[in-house]
Coordinates of C-alpha atoms in Angstrom, one line a residue:
M76 CA -4.3 23.2 -16.5
D77 CA -5.4 19.6 -16.8
Y78 CA -3.2 17.8 -14.2
S79 CA -1.8 18.6 -10.8
F80 CA 0.4 16.2 -9.0
I81 CA -0.1 16.2 -5.2
I82 CA 2.9 14.6 -3.2
P83 CA 3.1 14.6 0.6
V84 CA 6.6 14.2 1.9
Y85 CA 8.1 13.2 5.3
N86 CA 11.9 13.1 5.7
R87 CA 12.5 11.7 2.2
P88 CA 14.4 14.3 0.1
D89 CA 16.4 11.7 -1.9
E90 CA 13.2 9.9 -3.0
V91 CA 11.6 13.2 -4.0
R92 CA 14.6 13.9 -6.2
E93 CA 14.2 10.6 -8.1
L94 CA 10.5 11.3 -8.5
L95 CA 11.0 14.8 -9.8
E96 CA 13.7 13.6 -12.2
S97 CA 11.2 11.1 -13.7
M98 CA 8.7 14.0 -14.1
T99 CA 11.1 16.0 -16.1
R100 CA 11.2 13.1 -18.6
Q101 CA 7.5 12.9 -19.2
T102 CA 6.5 12.8 -22.8
M103 CA 3.5 15.0 -22.0
K104 CA 4.1 18.4 -20.6
G105 CA 1.9 21.1 -19.1
F106 CA 1.3 19.9 -15.5
E107 CA 2.1 21.3 -12.1
V108 CA 3.7 19.6 -9.1
V109 CA 2.6 20.4 -5.5
I110 CA 5.0 19.2 -2.9
V111 CA 3.7 19.3 0.7
E112 CA 6.3 18.9 3.4
D113 CA 4.6 17.3 6.4
G114 CA 6.7 18.7 9.2
S115 CA 9.9 17.0 8.1
Q116 CA 13.2 17.4 9.9
K117 CA 15.0 16.6 6.6
T118 CA 13.2 18.8 4.2
C119 CA 13.3 18.6 0.4
K120 CA 13.1 22.4 -0.2
E121 CA 16.6 22.5 -1.9
V122 CA 15.7 19.5 -4.0
C123 CA 12.5 21.3 -5.2
D124 CA 14.5 24.5 -5.9
D125 CA 16.8 22.5 -8.2
F126 CA 13.8 21.6 -10.4
S127 CA 12.2 25.1 -10.5
D128 CA 13.5 25.8 -14.0
S129 CA 12.3 22.4 -15.5
L130 CA 9.0 21.9 -13.6
D131 CA 6.1 24.0 -12.6
I132 CA 6.7 23.1 -9.0
H133 CA 5.1 24.6 -5.8
Y134 CA 6.6 23.7 -2.4
Y135 CA 4.8 24.1 0.9
Y136 CA 5.9 23.3 4.5
K137 CA 3.3 22.6 7.2
D138 CA 3.1 21.1 10.7
N139 CA 3.0 17.3 10.8
S140 CA -0.6 15.9 10.5
G141 CA -0.2 12.8 8.4
P142 CA -0.3 12.1 4.7
G143 CA -4.1 12.3 4.3
Q144 CA -4.3 15.9 5.6
S145 CA -1.2 16.9 3.7
R146 CA -2.8 15.7 0.5
N147 CA -5.9 17.9 1.3
Y148 CA -3.6 20.8 2.0
G149 CA -2.0 20.4 -1.5
A150 CA -5.3 19.9 -3.2
E151 CA -6.6 23.2 -1.8
R152 CA -3.7 24.9 -3.5
A153 CA -3.7 23.0 -6.8
S154 CA -5.2 24.3 -10.1
G155 CA -5.6 21.2 -12.2
K156 CA -8.9 19.7 -13.3
W157 CA -7.4 16.3 -12.3
L158 CA -5.5 15.8 -9.0
I159 CA -3.0 13.0 -9.2
V160 CA -1.9 11.8 -5.8
L161 CA 1.4 10.0 -5.5
D162 CA 3.5 8.7 -2.7
S163 CA 7.0 10.2 -2.5
D164 CA 8.6 6.7 -3.0
V165 CA 7.4 6.1 -6.5
V166 CA 9.1 6.8 -9.8
L167 CA 7.2 7.5 -13.1
P168 CA 8.0 5.9 -16.4
D169 CA 8.4 8.4 -19.2
G170 CA 5.0 7.8 -20.8
Y171 CA 3.0 7.7 -17.5
L172 CA 1.0 11.0 -18.0
Q173 CA 0.6 10.3 -21.7
A174 CA -1.0 7.0 -20.9
V175 CA -3.3 8.6 -18.3
D176 CA -4.4 11.3 -20.7
E177 CA -5.1 9.0 -23.6
R178 CA -7.0 6.6 -21.5
L179 CA -9.2 9.2 -19.8
K180 CA -10.0 10.9 -23.1
S181 CA -11.2 7.5 -24.5
K182 CA -13.6 7.0 -21.6
D183 CA -16.9 8.6 -20.8
E184 CA -17.1 11.8 -18.7
S185 CA -18.6 10.0 -15.7
V186 CA -15.2 8.6 -14.7
A187 CA -14.2 10.7 -11.6
A188 CA -11.4 8.6 -10.2
W189 CA -8.8 6.1 -11.3
G190 CA -5.8 4.2 -10.1
G191 CA -2.9 2.4 -11.6
P192 CA -0.8 -0.7 -10.7
D193 CA 2.7 -0.7 -9.3
T194 CA 5.8 -2.7 -9.9
A195 CA 9.5 -3.0 -9.0
H196 CA 12.3 -1.2 -11.0
P197 CA 15.2 -3.4 -12.2
D198 CA 17.5 -1.2 -10.0
F199 CA 15.7 -1.8 -6.8
T200 CA 17.4 -3.8 -4.1
P201 CA 16.6 -7.6 -3.8
V202 CA 14.6 -6.9 -0.6
Q203 CA 12.5 -4.2 -2.3
K204 CA 11.9 -6.6 -5.2
A205 CA 10.9 -9.3 -2.8
I206 CA 8.5 -7.0 -1.0
S207 CA 7.1 -5.8 -4.3
Y208 CA 6.5 -9.4 -5.3
S209 CA 4.7 -10.1 -2.0
M210 CA 2.4 -7.1 -2.5
T211 CA 1.5 -7.9 -6.1
S212 CA 1.5 -11.7 -6.4
F213 CA -1.6 -13.8 -6.9
F214 CA -0.1 -16.2 -4.3
T215 CA -0.3 -13.6 -1.5
T216 CA -3.1 -11.0 -1.7
G217 CA -1.7 -8.9 -4.5
G218 CA -4.6 -9.6 -6.7
I219 CA -6.9 -7.3 -4.7
R220 CA -4.6 -4.3 -5.3
G221 CA -5.5 -4.0 -9.0
G222 CA -3.9 -5.3 -12.2
K223 CA -4.8 -7.7 -15.0
A224 CA -6.2 -10.4 -12.7
K225 CA -8.2 -8.9 -9.8
M226 CA -9.6 -11.0 -7.0
D227 CA -11.9 -8.2 -5.9
K228 CA -13.4 -4.9 -7.0
F229 CA -10.8 -2.3 -7.7
F230 CA -10.4 0.8 -5.5
P231 CA -7.6 3.4 -6.1
R232 CA -4.7 3.6 -3.6
S233 CA -2.9 6.8 -2.7
Y234 CA 0.4 5.7 -4.1
N235 CA -1.0 6.2 -7.6
M236 CA -4.5 7.8 -7.6
G237 CA -6.2 10.3 -9.8
V238 CA -9.4 12.2 -8.8
K239 CA -11.4 15.0 -10.5
S240 CA -10.8 18.2 -8.6
E241 CA -14.6 18.9 -8.3
A242 CA -15.2 15.4 -6.9
Y243 CA -12.3 15.8 -4.5
K244 CA -13.7 19.0 -3.1
E245 CA -17.3 17.8 -3.0
L246 CA -16.2 14.8 -0.9
G247 CA -13.9 16.8 1.4
G248 CA -10.8 14.8 0.4
F249 CA -9.2 12.3 2.7
S250 CA -10.6 11.7 6.2
R251 CA -8.6 11.8 9.4
M252 CA -8.3 8.0 9.7
R253 CA -5.0 7.0 11.0
F254 CA -4.6 4.1 8.6
G255 CA -6.5 3.2 5.4
E256 CA -7.5 6.7 4.6
D257 CA -7.0 6.2 0.9
I258 CA -9.4 3.2 0.8
D259 CA -11.9 5.1 2.8
F260 CA -11.7 7.9 0.2
S261 CA -12.1 5.4 -2.6
Y262 CA -15.2 3.9 -0.9
R263 CA -16.7 7.4 -0.5
I264 CA -16.1 8.2 -4.2
V265 CA -18.0 5.1 -5.3
E266 CA -20.7 5.5 -2.6
A267 CA -21.3 9.1 -3.9
G268 CA -22.2 7.7 -7.3
Y269 CA -18.9 8.4 -9.1
K270 CA -17.1 5.9 -11.3
A271 CA -13.6 4.7 -10.3
R272 CA -11.6 2.9 -13.0
L273 CA -8.4 1.0 -13.2
L274 CA -5.9 2.3 -15.8
P275 CA -3.5 -0.6 -16.4
G276 CA -1.2 1.6 -18.5
A277 CA -0.8 4.2 -15.7
W278 CA 1.7 2.1 -13.7
V279 CA 4.5 3.3 -11.5
W280 CA 7.7 1.9 -10.0
H281 CA 7.1 1.7 -6.3
K282 CA 10.0 1.4 -3.8
R283 CA 7.9 0.5 -0.8
R284 CA 9.8 -0.4 2.4
T285 CA 13.5 -1.1 2.5
D286 CA 13.5 -3.8 5.2
F287 CA 11.2 -6.5 6.6
R288 CA 10.8 -4.7 9.9
K289 CA 9.3 -1.6 8.3
F290 CA 7.3 -3.7 5.9
F291 CA 5.8 -5.7 8.8
R292 CA 4.7 -2.4 10.5
Q293 CA 3.1 -1.2 7.2
V294 CA 1.0 -4.4 6.6
F295 CA 0.2 -4.7 10.3
N296 CA -1.4 -1.2 10.1
S297 CA -3.2 -2.2 7.0
G298 CA -4.8 -5.1 8.9
I299 CA -5.9 -2.7 11.6
A300 CA -7.3 -0.4 8.9
R301 CA -9.5 -3.1 7.4
I302 CA -11.6 -3.5 10.6
N303 CA -11.9 0.3 10.9
L304 CA -13.0 0.5 7.2
T305 CA -15.6 -2.2 7.8
K306 CA -17.0 -0.2 10.7
R307 CA -17.2 3.0 8.5
H308 CA -18.4 1.2 5.4
P309 CA -20.6 -1.8 6.3
G310 CA -20.7 -4.5 3.7
T311 CA -17.2 -3.8 2.3
L312 CA -15.5 -6.7 4.1
K313 CA -15.0 -9.4 1.5
L314 CA -13.7 -13.0 1.6
V315 CA -10.3 -11.9 0.2
H316 CA -9.8 -9.6 3.1
L317 CA -10.0 -12.6 5.5
L318 CA -7.4 -14.7 3.6
P319 CA -4.4 -13.3 5.5
T320 CA -6.1 -13.9 8.8
V321 CA -7.0 -17.5 7.8
F322 CA -3.4 -18.0 6.6
T323 CA -2.0 -16.6 9.9
L324 CA -4.2 -18.8 12.1
G325 CA -3.5 -21.8 9.9
V326 CA 0.3 -21.4 10.2
I327 CA 0.1 -21.0 13.9
A328 CA -2.1 -24.1 14.2
L329 CA 0.3 -26.2 12.1
V330 CA 3.3 -25.1 14.2
L331 CA 1.4 -25.9 17.4
L332 CA 0.4 -29.2 16.1
S333 CA 4.0 -30.1 15.2
A334 CA 5.1 -28.9 18.7
A335 CA 2.4 -31.2 20.2
G336 CA 3.8 -34.2 18.3
R337 CA 7.3 -33.4 19.6
L338 CA 6.0 -33.2 23.2
L339 CA 4.2 -36.5 22.8
M340 CA 7.4 -38.1 21.5
Y341 CA 9.4 -36.7 24.4
Y342 CA 7.0 -37.6 27.2
Q343 CA 5.9 -41.0 25.9
G344 CA 9.2 -42.0 24.4
N345 CA 7.3 -43.3 21.4
E346 CA 8.5 -42.7 17.8
Q347 CA 5.0 -43.2 16.4
W348 CA 4.3 -39.5 17.0
R349 CA 7.1 -38.5 14.6
W350 CA 4.6 -38.1 11.8
L351 CA 2.7 -35.6 13.8
C352 CA 6.0 -33.6 14.1
L353 CA 6.7 -33.6 10.4
L354 CA 3.3 -33.7 8.6
P355 CA 2.1 -30.2 9.6
W356 CA 5.1 -28.7 7.9
L357 CA 4.2 -30.1 4.5
P358 CA 1.7 -27.4 3.5
I359 CA 4.1 -24.7 4.7
V360 CA 7.0 -26.2 2.7
L361 CA 4.9 -26.5 -0.4
Y362 CA 3.7 -22.9 -0.1
C363 CA 7.4 -21.8 0.2
L364 CA 8.3 -23.8 -2.9
V365 CA 5.5 -22.1 -4.9
I366 CA 6.7 -18.7 -3.8
L367 CA 10.3 -19.5 -4.5
I368 CA 9.6 -20.8 -8.0
D369 CA 7.2 -18.1 -9.1
S370 CA 9.2 -15.2 -7.7
S371 CA 12.5 -16.6 -9.1
I372 CA 11.0 -16.8 -12.6
K373 CA 9.3 -13.4 -12.5
N374 CA 12.3 -11.6 -11.1
R375 CA 14.9 -13.8 -12.9
S376 CA 16.8 -14.2 -9.7
L377 CA 17.0 -17.2 -7.3
Y378 CA 18.1 -14.8 -4.5
V379 CA 15.0 -12.6 -4.9
G380 CA 13.0 -15.8 -4.9
L381 CA 14.4 -16.8 -1.6
L382 CA 13.8 -13.4 -0.1
S383 CA 10.2 -13.5 -1.4
I384 CA 9.5 -16.4 1.1
P385 CA 9.9 -14.3 4.3
A386 CA 8.4 -11.3 2.4
A387 CA 5.2 -13.3 1.7
F388 CA 4.9 -14.5 5.3
V389 CA 5.5 -11.0 6.6
Q390 CA 2.9 -9.6 4.2
L391 CA 0.2 -12.2 5.1
M392 CA 0.9 -12.7 8.8
G393 CA 1.6 -9.0 9.5
Y394 CA -1.8 -8.1 7.9
G395 CA -3.5 -11.0 9.7
L396 CA -2.2 -10.1 13.1
G397 CA -3.2 -6.5 12.7
F398 CA -6.6 -7.6 11.6
I399 CA -7.0 -9.9 14.6
K400 CA -5.8 -7.1 17.0
S401 CA -8.2 -4.6 15.6
W402 CA -11.1 -7.1 15.5
W403 CA -10.5 -7.9 19.2
K404 CA -10.2 -4.2 20.2
R405 CA -13.2 -2.9 18.2
C406 CA -15.6 -5.8 17.7
V407 CA -15.1 -7.7 21.0
L408 CA -14.1 -5.0 23.5
G409 CA -16.1 -2.3 21.7
Q410 CA -13.3 0.3 21.9
D411 CA -13.1 3.4 19.6
E412 CA -11.0 3.6 16.5
F413 CA -8.7 6.2 18.2
T414 CA -7.1 6.3 21.6
A415 CA -7.5 9.5 23.7
F416 CA -4.1 10.7 22.4
E417 CA -4.9 9.9 18.8
K418 CA -8.2 11.8 19.1
T419 CA -6.3 14.9 20.2
F420 CA -3.6 14.5 17.5
Y421 CA -6.0 13.8 14.6
K422 CA -8.8 16.3 15.6

């Protein structure tokens, strides 16, 4: 068998059903699906049973240990030459696997890993489309995730990643990092001398988070992961990784500057400080207009464009704040990556 899909799942049976339905429509057949239930309370066993006649599907339940270790668990039980790692919240277009197969066969045999872009489905909610925009737009940090215009070297992400089985086993799969374990794996693939390639045609619909609170937590953790990745892989911190932090500090500085102008007006009773209240908001307003116009055009929706403004600020400032927290903890205070509890949980 050439391809094995590895999908870790945690309390998302409805999403798994959508993903499996999209797999039944693949134009290329002859693959297996390995579902690893990571200690869920709401399992997808019945969902998987519904597809047992239409897919070569294997379901496993294990104690909770996080997505990275669940992927390793599935990889140990997979039989494909290529392991395709997906998140449970993606949906595949009908020609996904066909595009992967054709592109891999047209490349040299030294390619050992690949990844593909992600986008929003027309049926996604306006919030999901706004979040998708913020994670893929040139005007946020979407360019570093892969696509036609990349701001940085591409490394596969676990929502849509393929790895040769032999390379996966040689490298030991995903590490026990709490966050950023997929980027750590990609770095180790390249550091081991393997080639990792972007396959633009192997794209997926990616639901991501359903509200801004969950989205903030996700990108905040990504900011934390960046410092930990830099510690593990010196030299991998690039200028683009600092942009969210610069943006965050810049927004905070502008807001404080405006507040200072208002205080001066209040205590001195002088209107000459009004410019100091208003001028700092100009770059923020201009940035909001750029996001509004660009997202509205791309999504063909003014409402999604409006939602993309808070989504962009959450994406950039959430990442930036996580980066600052982890930098202070690890680089200034010299603390470990894991707390005592985390060391026990992830041992």
